[in-house]
PDB file of C-alpha atoms in Angstrom:
ATOM      1  CA  UNK A   1       5.801   1.647 -11.688  1.00 45.00           C
ATOM      2  CA  UNK A   2       4.431   4.581 -13.643  1.00 51.00           C
ATOM      3  CA  UNK A   3       5.355   5.450 -17.198  1.00 54.00           C
ATOM      4  CA  UNK A   4       7.095   8.694 -18.083  1.00 55.00           C
ATOM      5  CA  UNK A   5       4.964  10.405 -20.735  1.00 60.00           C
ATOM      6  CA  UNK A   6       6.292  13.919 -21.181  1.00 60.00           C
ATOM      7  CA  UNK A   7       9.495  15.780 -21.971  1.00 61.00           C
ATOM      8  CA  UNK A   8       9.166  19.398 -20.854  1.00 67.00           C
ATOM      9  CA  UNK A   9      11.702  22.082 -21.781  1.00 73.00           C
ATOM     10  CA  UNK A  10      14.551  19.603 -21.986  1.00 74.00           C
ATOM     11  CA  UNK A  11      16.400  17.950 -24.847  1.00 80.00           C
ATOM     12  CA  UNK A  12      16.354  14.396 -23.592  1.00 80.00           C
ATOM     13  CA  UNK A  13      15.857  10.985 -25.103  1.00 84.00           C
ATOM     14  CA  UNK A  14      13.639   8.503 -23.234  1.00 83.00           C
ATOM     15  CA  UNK A  15      14.606   4.876 -23.527  1.00 89.00           C
ATOM     16  CA  UNK A  16      12.439   1.949 -22.385  1.00 91.00           C
ATOM     17  CA  UNK A  17      14.649  -0.343 -20.267  1.00 89.00           C
ATOM     18  CA  UNK A  18      11.814  -2.395 -18.754  1.00 89.00           C
ATOM     19  CA  UNK A  19      13.302  -5.620 -20.137  1.00 93.00           C
ATOM     20  CA  UNK A  20      16.758  -4.811 -18.780  1.00 92.00           C
ATOM     21  CA  UNK A  21      15.787  -4.126 -15.165  1.00 91.00           C
ATOM     22  CA  UNK A  22      13.412  -5.615 -12.583  1.00 91.00           C
ATOM     23  CA  UNK A  23      11.877  -4.259  -9.383  1.00 91.00           C
ATOM     24  CA  UNK A  24      12.491  -6.217  -6.163  1.00 93.00           C
ATOM     25  CA  UNK A  25      11.012  -5.897  -2.668  1.00 93.00           C
ATOM     26  CA  UNK A  26      12.504  -7.301   0.555  1.00 91.00           C
ATOM     27  CA  UNK A  27       9.775  -7.441   3.185  1.00 89.00           C
ATOM     28  CA  UNK A  28       8.343  -9.339   6.118  1.00 78.00           C
ATOM     29  CA  UNK A  29       8.878  -9.834   9.836  1.00 61.00           C
ATOM     30  CA  UNK A  30      10.955  -7.172  11.556  1.00 60.00           C
ATOM     31  CA  UNK A  31      13.277  -6.760   8.589  1.00 63.00           C
ATOM     32  CA  UNK A  32      13.295  -2.966   8.618  1.00 47.00           C
ATOM     33  CA  UNK A  33      12.621  -2.330  12.291  1.00 48.00           C
ATOM     34  CA  UNK A  34      16.360  -2.496  13.021  1.00 47.00           C
ATOM     35  CA  UNK A  35      17.050   1.024  11.869  1.00 43.00           C
ATOM     36  CA  UNK A  36      15.240   4.221  10.970  1.00 42.00           C
ATOM     37  CA  UNK A  37      18.047   5.155   8.595  1.00 42.00           C
ATOM     38  CA  UNK A  38      17.387   5.613   4.896  1.00 43.00           C
ATOM     39  CA  UNK A  39      19.327   2.457   4.148  1.00 46.00           C
ATOM     40  CA  UNK A  40      19.596  -0.659   6.301  1.00 50.00           C
ATOM     41  CA  UNK A  41      23.194  -1.052   7.587  1.00 45.00           C
ATOM     42  CA  UNK A  42      23.405  -4.624   6.362  1.00 44.00           C
ATOM     43  CA  UNK A  43      22.550  -3.750   2.773  1.00 46.00           C
ATOM     44  CA  UNK A  44      26.250  -3.056   2.485  1.00 42.00           C
ATOM     45  CA  UNK A  45      26.927  -6.774   2.836  1.00 38.00           C
ATOM     46  CA  UNK A  46      25.769  -9.820   0.890  1.00 36.00           C
ATOM     47  CA  UNK A  47      25.509 -11.834   4.107  1.00 33.00           C
ATOM     48  CA  UNK A  48      23.739 -11.521   7.436  1.00 33.00           C
ATOM     49  CA  UNK A  49      26.841 -11.410   9.636  1.00 35.00           C
ATOM     50  CA  UNK A  50      28.147  -8.432  11.541  1.00 37.00           C
ATOM     51  CA  UNK A  51      31.142  -8.001   9.252  1.00 41.00           C
ATOM     52  CA  UNK A  52      31.118  -5.998   6.053  1.00 44.00           C
ATOM     53  CA  UNK A  53      31.866  -7.791   2.804  1.00 44.00           C
ATOM     54  CA  UNK A  54      33.472  -5.107   0.658  1.00 46.00           C
ATOM     55  CA  UNK A  55      32.841  -7.076  -2.522  1.00 43.00           C
ATOM     56  CA  UNK A  56      29.181  -7.308  -1.504  1.00 45.00           C
ATOM     57  CA  UNK A  57      29.140  -3.622  -0.658  1.00 47.00           C
ATOM     58  CA  UNK A  58      30.267  -2.778  -4.172  1.00 46.00           C
ATOM     59  CA  UNK A  59      27.617  -5.068  -5.649  1.00 45.00           C
ATOM     60  CA  UNK A  60      24.763  -3.833  -3.491  1.00 46.00           C
ATOM     61  CA  UNK A  61      25.513  -0.217  -4.360  1.00 48.00           C
ATOM     62  CA  UNK A  62      25.734  -1.010  -8.055  1.00 50.00           C
ATOM     63  CA  UNK A  63      28.005   0.310 -10.709  1.00 52.00           C
ATOM     64  CA  UNK A  64      27.514   2.916 -13.403  1.00 47.00           C
ATOM     65  CA  UNK A  65      23.717   2.872 -12.995  1.00 49.00           C
ATOM     66  CA  UNK A  66      23.842   3.072  -9.198  1.00 51.00           C
ATOM     67  CA  UNK A  67      21.384   0.346  -8.186  1.00 66.00           C
ATOM     68  CA  UNK A  68      20.973  -0.545  -4.512  1.00 80.00           C
ATOM     69  CA  UNK A  69      18.311  -1.213  -1.856  1.00 87.00           C
ATOM     70  CA  UNK A  70      16.280   1.677  -0.445  1.00 88.00           C
ATOM     71  CA  UNK A  71      14.049   1.619   2.607  1.00 90.00           C
ATOM     72  CA  UNK A  72      10.389   1.736   1.572  1.00 91.00           C
ATOM     73  CA  UNK A  73       9.280   5.209   2.748  1.00 90.00           C
ATOM     74  CA  UNK A  74       5.660   4.166   3.333  1.00 90.00           C
ATOM     75  CA  UNK A  75       5.761   1.630   6.177  1.00 86.00           C
ATOM     76  CA  UNK A  76       8.575  -0.125   8.027  1.00 86.00           C
ATOM     77  CA  UNK A  77       6.941  -3.512   7.521  1.00 85.00           C
ATOM     78  CA  UNK A  78       7.180  -3.091   3.734  1.00 88.00           C
ATOM     79  CA  UNK A  79      10.950  -3.406   4.056  1.00 89.00           C
ATOM     80  CA  UNK A  80      13.247  -2.388   1.209  1.00 92.00           C
ATOM     81  CA  UNK A  81      12.931  -2.046  -2.529  1.00 91.00           C
ATOM     82  CA  UNK A  82      15.306  -1.629  -5.433  1.00 90.00           C
ATOM     83  CA  UNK A  83      15.803  -1.850  -9.172  1.00 89.00           C
ATOM     84  CA  UNK A  84      18.339  -4.419 -10.342  1.00 90.00           C
ATOM     85  CA  UNK A  85      19.476  -5.866 -13.692  1.00 90.00           C
ATOM     86  CA  UNK A  86      17.080  -8.514 -14.974  1.00 91.00           C
ATOM     87  CA  UNK A  87      18.295 -12.097 -14.904  1.00 89.00           C
ATOM     88  CA  UNK A  88      20.345 -11.582 -11.752  1.00 86.00           C
ATOM     89  CA  UNK A  89      19.606 -12.102  -8.065  1.00 87.00           C
ATOM     90  CA  UNK A  90      20.200  -8.953  -5.966  1.00 88.00           C
ATOM     91  CA  UNK A  91      22.415  -8.992  -2.865  1.00 85.00           C
ATOM     92  CA  UNK A  92      20.745 -10.226   0.356  1.00 84.00           C
ATOM     93  CA  UNK A  93      18.140 -12.327  -1.501  1.00 86.00           C
ATOM     94  CA  UNK A  94      18.404 -15.913  -0.301  1.00 83.00           C
ATOM     95  CA  UNK A  95      17.218 -18.628  -2.674  1.00 79.00           C
ATOM     96  CA  UNK A  96      14.885 -20.261  -0.150  1.00 83.00           C
ATOM     97  CA  UNK A  97      13.331 -16.900   0.752  1.00 84.00           C
ATOM     98  CA  UNK A  98      12.397 -15.780  -2.764  1.00 89.00           C
ATOM     99  CA  UNK A  99       8.629 -15.823  -3.287  1.00 90.00           C
ATOM    100  CA  UNK A 100       5.964 -15.072  -5.873  1.00 91.00           C
ATOM    101  CA  UNK A 101       4.960 -11.444  -6.370  1.00 91.00           C
ATOM    102  CA  UNK A 102       1.357 -12.278  -5.413  1.00 92.00           C
ATOM    103  CA  UNK A 103       2.494 -13.000  -1.854  1.00 92.00           C
ATOM    104  CA  UNK A 104       3.896  -9.494  -1.604  1.00 92.00           C
ATOM    105  CA  UNK A 105       0.701  -8.007  -3.071  1.00 93.00           C
ATOM    106  CA  UNK A 106      -1.310  -9.928  -0.465  1.00 91.00           C
ATOM    107  CA  UNK A 107       1.004  -8.682   2.312  1.00 90.00           C
ATOM    108  CA  UNK A 108       0.593  -5.106   1.091  1.00 92.00           C
ATOM    109  CA  UNK A 109      -3.174  -5.478   0.866  1.00 91.00           C
ATOM    110  CA  UNK A 110      -3.383  -6.815   4.420  1.00 90.00           C
ATOM    111  CA  UNK A 111      -1.607  -3.649   5.588  1.00 90.00           C
ATOM    112  CA  UNK A 112      -4.088  -1.429   3.735  1.00 90.00           C
ATOM    113  CA  UNK A 113      -1.474   0.046   1.390  1.00 93.00           C
ATOM    114  CA  UNK A 114      -2.888   0.849  -2.041  1.00 93.00           C
ATOM    115  CA  UNK A 115      -0.838   1.772  -5.076  1.00 92.00           C
ATOM    116  CA  UNK A 116      -1.376   2.276  -8.782  1.00 90.00           C
ATOM    117  CA  UNK A 117      -4.243   3.783 -10.757  1.00 89.00           C
ATOM    118  CA  UNK A 118      -6.535   0.764 -10.266  1.00 89.00           C
ATOM    119  CA  UNK A 119      -6.374   0.709  -6.471  1.00 92.00           C
ATOM    120  CA  UNK A 120      -6.224   4.527  -6.315  1.00 92.00           C
ATOM    121  CA  UNK A 121      -8.471   5.504  -9.265  1.00 88.00           C
ATOM    122  CA  UNK A 122      -7.082   8.406 -11.243  1.00 86.00           C
ATOM    123  CA  UNK A 123      -9.262  11.505 -11.074  1.00 84.00           C
ATOM    124  CA  UNK A 124     -11.555   9.934  -8.462  1.00 87.00           C
ATOM    125  CA  UNK A 125      -9.550   9.040  -5.374  1.00 88.00           C
ATOM    126  CA  UNK A 126      -9.074  11.541  -2.556  1.00 88.00           C
ATOM    127  CA  UNK A 127      -5.557  11.254  -1.050  1.00 90.00           C
ATOM    128  CA  UNK A 128      -6.718  11.688   2.545  1.00 91.00           C
ATOM    129  CA  UNK A 129      -9.311   8.926   2.179  1.00 92.00           C
ATOM    130  CA  UNK A 130      -6.604   6.614   0.805  1.00 92.00           C
ATOM    131  CA  UNK A 131      -4.602   7.118   4.033  1.00 91.00           C
ATOM    132  CA  UNK A 132      -1.691   8.733   2.208  1.00 91.00           C
ATOM    133  CA  UNK A 133      -0.990  10.959   5.209  1.00 89.00           C
ATOM    134  CA  UNK A 134      -0.060   7.846   7.177  1.00 88.00           C
ATOM    135  CA  UNK A 135       2.153   6.609   4.336  1.00 90.00           C
ATOM    136  CA  UNK A 136       4.571   9.554   4.248  1.00 88.00           C
ATOM    137  CA  UNK A 137       3.079  10.603   0.914  1.00 88.00           C
ATOM    138  CA  UNK A 138       1.740  14.107   1.674  1.00 87.00           C
ATOM    139  CA  UNK A 139       3.633  17.118   2.953  1.00 83.00           C
ATOM    140  CA  UNK A 140       1.846  19.978   4.693  1.00 83.00           C
ATOM    141  CA  UNK A 141       5.019  22.061   4.916  1.00 80.00           C
ATOM    142  CA  UNK A 142       6.105  22.505   1.335  1.00 76.00           C
ATOM    143  CA  UNK A 143       4.422  23.851  -1.751  1.00 69.00           C
ATOM    144  CA  UNK A 144       3.159  24.413  -4.192  1.00 76.00           C
ATOM    145  CA  UNK A 145       1.393  21.462  -5.775  1.00 75.00           C
ATOM    146  CA  UNK A 146      -1.952  20.962  -7.460  1.00 77.00           C
ATOM    147  CA  UNK A 147      -4.704  20.626  -4.863  1.00 79.00           C
ATOM    148  CA  UNK A 148      -2.498  21.724  -1.978  1.00 83.00           C
ATOM    149  CA  UNK A 149      -4.980  24.214  -0.503  1.00 83.00           C
ATOM    150  CA  UNK A 150      -7.914  21.787  -0.620  1.00 83.00           C
ATOM    151  CA  UNK A 151      -5.920  18.947   0.928  1.00 85.00           C
ATOM    152  CA  UNK A 152      -4.480  21.152   3.687  1.00 86.00           C
ATOM    153  CA  UNK A 153      -7.893  22.594   4.608  1.00 87.00           C
ATOM    154  CA  UNK A 154      -9.506  19.152   4.629  1.00 85.00           C
ATOM    155  CA  UNK A 155      -6.713  17.734   6.770  1.00 84.00           C
ATOM    156  CA  UNK A 156      -6.874  20.469   9.411  1.00 84.00           C
ATOM    157  CA  UNK A 157     -10.580  21.314   9.481  1.00 85.00           C
ATOM    158  CA  UNK A 158     -12.651  18.351   8.328  1.00 83.00           C
ATOM    159  CA  UNK A 159     -13.321  14.917   9.846  1.00 83.00           C
ATOM    160  CA  UNK A 160     -12.482  12.243   7.272  1.00 87.00           C
ATOM    161  CA  UNK A 161     -15.620  10.126   7.020  1.00 88.00           C
ATOM    162  CA  UNK A 162     -14.338   7.618   4.453  1.00 91.00           C
ATOM    163  CA  UNK A 163     -11.070   5.701   4.479  1.00 92.00           C
ATOM    164  CA  UNK A 164      -9.351   2.895   2.629  1.00 94.00           C
ATOM    165  CA  UNK A 165      -9.686  -0.360   4.542  1.00 94.00           C
ATOM    166  CA  UNK A 166      -8.362  -3.906   4.097  1.00 95.00           C
ATOM    167  CA  UNK A 167     -11.131  -6.468   3.608  1.00 95.00           C
ATOM    168  CA  UNK A 168     -11.472 -10.135   4.476  1.00 95.00           C
ATOM    169  CA  UNK A 169     -13.871 -12.348   2.495  1.00 95.00           C
ATOM    170  CA  UNK A 170     -15.715 -15.028   4.483  1.00 95.00           C
ATOM    171  CA  UNK A 171     -18.381 -17.673   3.984  1.00 93.00           C
ATOM    172  CA  UNK A 172     -21.491 -18.047   6.148  1.00 89.00           C
ATOM    173  CA  UNK A 173     -19.492 -20.077   8.671  1.00 91.00           C
ATOM    174  CA  UNK A 174     -16.892 -17.353   9.117  1.00 90.00           C
ATOM    175  CA  UNK A 175     -14.194 -19.212   7.180  1.00 94.00           C
ATOM    176  CA  UNK A 176     -12.005 -17.331   4.720  1.00 94.00           C
ATOM    177  CA  UNK A 177     -12.851 -17.982   1.058  1.00 94.00           C
ATOM    178  CA  UNK A 178     -10.450 -17.476  -1.843  1.00 92.00           C
ATOM    179  CA  UNK A 179     -10.976 -16.401  -5.438  1.00 90.00           C
ATOM    180  CA  UNK A 180     -14.665 -15.618  -4.853  1.00 92.00           C
ATOM    181  CA  UNK A 181     -14.468 -11.847  -5.321  1.00 94.00           C
ATOM    182  CA  UNK A 182     -13.175  -9.839  -8.296  1.00 93.00           C
ATOM    183  CA  UNK A 183     -12.072  -6.192  -8.416  1.00 92.00           C
ATOM    184  CA  UNK A 184     -15.066  -4.009  -9.233  1.00 92.00           C
ATOM    185  CA  UNK A 185     -17.483  -6.082  -7.141  1.00 94.00           C
ATOM    186  CA  UNK A 186     -20.005  -3.990  -5.249  1.00 94.00           C
ATOM    187  CA  UNK A 187     -20.579  -4.298  -1.505  1.00 94.00           C
ATOM    188  CA  UNK A 188     -24.036  -4.057   0.023  1.00 93.00           C
ATOM    189  CA  UNK A 189     -25.111  -3.308   3.588  1.00 92.00           C
ATOM    190  CA  UNK A 190     -27.813  -5.905   4.283  1.00 91.00           C
ATOM    191  CA  UNK A 191     -29.341  -3.716   7.004  1.00 88.00           C
ATOM    192  CA  UNK A 192     -29.947  -0.642   4.836  1.00 88.00           C
ATOM    193  CA  UNK A 193     -29.877  -2.418   1.466  1.00 89.00           C
ATOM    194  CA  UNK A 194     -27.576   0.309   0.150  1.00 90.00           C
ATOM    195  CA  UNK A 195     -24.358   0.020  -1.814  1.00 92.00           C
ATOM    196  CA  UNK A 196     -21.453   0.974   0.460  1.00 91.00           C
ATOM    197  CA  UNK A 197     -18.463   0.563  -1.833  1.00 90.00           C
ATOM    198  CA  UNK A 198     -16.716  -1.090  -4.764  1.00 92.00           C
ATOM    199  CA  UNK A 199     -13.813  -3.485  -4.218  1.00 95.00           C
ATOM    200  CA  UNK A 200     -10.738  -1.882  -5.797  1.00 93.00           C
ATOM    201  CA  UNK A 201      -8.304  -4.700  -5.022  1.00 94.00           C
ATOM    202  CA  UNK A 202      -9.068  -8.413  -4.553  1.00 94.00           C
ATOM    203  CA  UNK A 203      -6.543 -11.219  -4.172  1.00 94.00           C
ATOM    204  CA  UNK A 204      -7.273 -14.575  -2.612  1.00 92.00           C
ATOM    205  CA  UNK A 205      -9.381 -14.006   0.480  1.00 93.00           C
ATOM    206  CA  UNK A 206      -8.350 -10.355   0.935  1.00 94.00           C
ATOM    207  CA  UNK A 207      -9.143  -7.038  -0.685  1.00 95.00           C
ATOM    208  CA  UNK A 208      -9.330  -3.262  -0.210  1.00 96.00           C
ATOM    209  CA  UNK A 209     -11.915  -0.529  -0.632  1.00 94.00           C
ATOM    210  CA  UNK A 210     -12.762   3.001   0.504  1.00 93.00           C
ATOM    211  CA  UNK A 211     -15.723   2.845   2.901  1.00 92.00           C
ATOM    212  CA  UNK A 212     -17.688   5.206   5.083  1.00 89.00           C
ATOM    213  CA  UNK A 213     -16.453   4.616   8.610  1.00 86.00           C
ATOM    214  CA  UNK A 214     -19.936   4.670  10.105  1.00 83.00           C
ATOM    215  CA  UNK A 215     -20.803   1.688   7.881  1.00 83.00           C
ATOM    216  CA  UNK A 216     -17.472  -0.107   7.636  1.00 85.00           C
ATOM    217  CA  UNK A 217     -17.424  -1.549  11.140  1.00 81.00           C
ATOM    218  CA  UNK A 218     -20.921  -3.047  11.153  1.00 76.00           C
ATOM    219  CA  UNK A 219     -19.972  -6.625  11.905  1.00 72.00           C
ATOM    220  CA  UNK A 220     -21.707  -9.215   9.726  1.00 78.00           C
ATOM    221  CA  UNK A 221     -23.824  -6.815   7.671  1.00 88.00           C
ATOM    222  CA  UNK A 222     -21.656  -6.401   4.560  1.00 93.00           C
ATOM    223  CA  UNK A 223     -21.915  -8.795   1.606  1.00 93.00           C
ATOM    224  CA  UNK A 224     -20.834  -8.920  -2.039  1.00 94.00           C
ATOM    225  CA  UNK A 225     -23.686  -8.093  -4.428  1.00 92.00           C
ATOM    226  CA  UNK A 226     -24.645 -11.147  -6.432  1.00 90.00           C
ATOM    227  CA  UNK A 227     -22.655 -13.368  -4.073  1.00 88.00           C
ATOM    228  CA  UNK A 228     -24.795 -13.377  -0.941  1.00 84.00           C
ATOM    229  CA  UNK A 229     -22.754 -16.341   0.313  1.00 90.00           C
ATOM    230  CA  UNK A 230     -19.671 -14.098   0.622  1.00 94.00           C
ATOM    231  CA  UNK A 231     -19.566 -11.827   3.647  1.00 94.00           C
ATOM    232  CA  UNK A 232     -17.101  -8.970   4.075  1.00 94.00           C
ATOM    233  CA  UNK A 233     -15.216  -8.213   7.254  1.00 94.00           C
ATOM    234  CA  UNK A 234     -13.189  -4.996   7.545  1.00 92.00           C
ATOM    235  CA  UNK A 235      -9.793  -4.745   9.221  1.00 89.00           C
ATOM    236  CA  UNK A 236      -8.436  -1.660  10.941  1.00 85.00           C
ATOM    237  CA  UNK A 237      -4.951  -1.138   9.390  1.00 80.00           C
ATOM    238  CA  UNK A 238      -1.948  -1.117  11.698  1.00 74.00           C
ATOM    239  CA  UNK A 239      -0.737   2.057   9.985  1.00 72.00           C
ATOM    240  CA  UNK A 240      -3.641   4.058  11.409  1.00 80.00           C
ATOM    241  CA  UNK A 241      -2.635   6.629  14.031  1.00 80.00           C
ATOM    242  CA  UNK A 242      -4.825   6.290  17.126  1.00 78.00           C
ATOM    243  CA  UNK A 243      -6.463   9.672  16.538  1.00 76.00           C
ATOM    244  CA  UNK A 244      -7.969   8.480  13.236  1.00 77.00           C
ATOM    245  CA  UNK A 245      -9.973   5.872  15.040  1.00 66.00           C
ATOM    246  CA  UNK A 246     -10.815   8.255  17.904  1.00 60.00           C
ATOM    247  CA  UNK A 247     -12.055  10.860  15.397  1.00 54.00           C
ATOM    248  CA  UNK A 248     -14.340   8.225  13.896  1.00 54.00           C
ATOM    249  CA  UNK A 249     -15.688   7.196  17.308  1.00 56.00           C
ATOM    250  CA  UNK A 250     -16.325  10.806  18.344  1.00 52.00           C
ATOM    251  CA  UNK A 251     -18.046  11.595  15.047  1.00 47.00           C
ATOM    252  CA  UNK A 252     -20.253   8.502  15.377  1.00 50.00           C
ATOM    253  CA  UNK A 253     -21.193   9.439  18.922  1.00 50.00           C
ATOM    254  CA  UNK A 254     -22.166  12.971  17.911  1.00 46.00           C
ATOM    255  CA  UNK A 255     -24.108  11.726  14.888  1.00 45.00           C
TER     256      UNK A 255
END
């Protein structure tokens, strides 16, 4: 989560409550495909049955601070997220289903969903190249915001030639390799010998980077600089609308 830095034209006191509260994410499977509503119907209950547990309903909606689960607005498969008091287990979290945060980060990376200033470099990243249109993060109907005109013109008039893509790291036999690539590693196209990108996120055998589409899908030609034994395979994210891929194919054909 970001840090609030400024107080503008308001007499407010900012208190750091990071130790008092924790962020949770419920994700996986078809968890959030049941409903397109803002909040999953069953978040009102602490169980998975059809009935409503009113005690659970009170707990899941919180008390004075109003904590409860919200549907992740980016992708259905990312499930639900919420902020809850530290040291407690939120409603609907089963003990045998709780997992390490790295598993969620890997899940998010496999879906091609970047977040934070490391994966989306501040002052460098272009929102359209980071697929934010497909993540419900950009509005073309409301204004005004900084960069609105440039983003709108690019969206409607320009073919996006670079996009954020999930990566898979492999050895020479095509097997996935873990912990062989670090964020900041450079990728090289062995055919042209040129640098094609810098890995912005790497975890286990997966990663993410913004790549030119006419280079990204060259099977078997991408490697990690300095680690010629590690090949890079790109994955087309499920979040991509079909026209993104069609635009790329048409542009490649014309080129």
